[in-house]
Amino acid sequence: MTLAAIVLAVAALSVWLDRHRDRTAGLAGSSDVNDRDRARVRSDLRYLT
């Protein structure tokens, strides 16, 4: 039971940190919901391959 509680706590922390990273990721690039920088980089990479 203790192991299940620890795994659940780690999973919850992971989800929270992932959401926090997504919110603060806009500081380095575009700040709208659709990240235009990410779309541009993916488009450039598709062109190269």
mmCIF file of C-alpha atoms in Angstrom:
data_model
loop_
_atom_site.group_PDB
_atom_site.id
_atom_site.type_symbol
_atom_site.label_atom_id
_atom_site.label_comp_id
_atom_site.label_asym_id
_atom_site.label_seq_id
_atom_site.Cartn_x
_atom_site.Cartn_y
_atom_site.Cartn_z
ATOM 1 C CA MET A 1 0.000 0.000 0.000
ATOM 2 C CA THR A 2 2.848 2.357 0.802
ATOM 3 C CA LEU A 3 4.433 1.671 -2.581
ATOM 4 C CA ALA A 4 1.159 2.510 -4.333
ATOM 5 C CA ALA A 5 0.932 5.814 -2.434
ATOM 6 C CA ILE A 6 4.516 6.695 -3.361
ATOM 7 C CA VAL A 7 3.941 5.871 -7.041
ATOM 8 C CA LEU A 8 0.744 7.943 -7.033
ATOM 9 C CA ALA A 9 2.537 10.897 -5.417
ATOM 10 C CA VAL A 10 5.392 10.734 -7.950
ATOM 11 C CA ALA A 11 2.907 10.541 -10.834
ATOM 12 C CA ALA A 12 0.973 13.551 -9.503
ATOM 13 C CA LEU A 13 4.196 15.525 -9.077
ATOM 14 C CA SER A 14 5.249 14.632 -12.615
ATOM 15 C CA VAL A 15 1.947 15.828 -14.077
ATOM 16 C CA TRP A 16 2.108 19.064 -12.074
ATOM 17 C CA LEU A 17 5.684 19.779 -13.154
ATOM 18 C CA ASP A 18 4.841 19.079 -16.798
ATOM 19 C CA ARG A 19 1.939 21.534 -16.712
ATOM 20 C CA HIS A 20 4.105 24.125 -14.972
ATOM 21 C CA ARG A 21 6.811 23.730 -17.652
ATOM 22 C CA ASP A 22 4.222 24.258 -20.405
ATOM 23 C CA ARG A 23 2.989 27.465 -18.773
ATOM 24 C CA THR A 24 6.441 28.976 -18.423
ATOM 25 C CA ALA A 25 7.725 27.795 -21.805
ATOM 26 C CA GLY A 26 6.201 30.872 -23.473
ATOM 27 C CA LEU A 27 8.742 33.147 -21.824
ATOM 28 C CA ALA A 28 11.406 32.094 -24.300
ATOM 29 C CA GLY A 29 9.259 32.436 -27.417
ATOM 30 C CA SER A 30 5.729 33.240 -28.451
ATOM 31 C CA SER A 31 3.225 33.575 -25.630
ATOM 32 C CA ASP A 32 0.016 32.454 -27.344
ATOM 33 C CA VAL A 33 -1.564 29.033 -26.885
ATOM 34 C CA ASN A 34 -0.316 27.742 -30.234
ATOM 35 C CA ASP A 35 3.451 27.940 -30.049
ATOM 36 C CA ARG A 36 4.427 29.468 -33.392
ATOM 37 C CA ASP A 37 8.127 28.972 -32.706
ATOM 38 C CA ARG A 38 7.678 25.227 -32.240
ATOM 39 C CA ALA A 39 5.608 25.016 -35.432
ATOM 40 C CA ARG A 40 8.270 26.949 -37.361
ATOM 41 C CA VAL A 41 11.108 24.767 -36.076
ATOM 42 C CA ARG A 42 9.194 21.584 -36.929
ATOM 43 C CA SER A 43 8.490 22.933 -40.406
ATOM 44 C CA ASP A 44 12.179 23.742 -40.899
ATOM 45 C CA LEU A 45 13.185 20.284 -39.716
ATOM 46 C CA ARG A 46 10.683 18.629 -42.053
ATOM 47 C CA TYR A 47 12.212 20.597 -44.928
ATOM 48 C CA LEU A 48 15.700 19.317 -44.052
ATOM 49 C CA THR A 49 14.711 15.639 -43.917
#
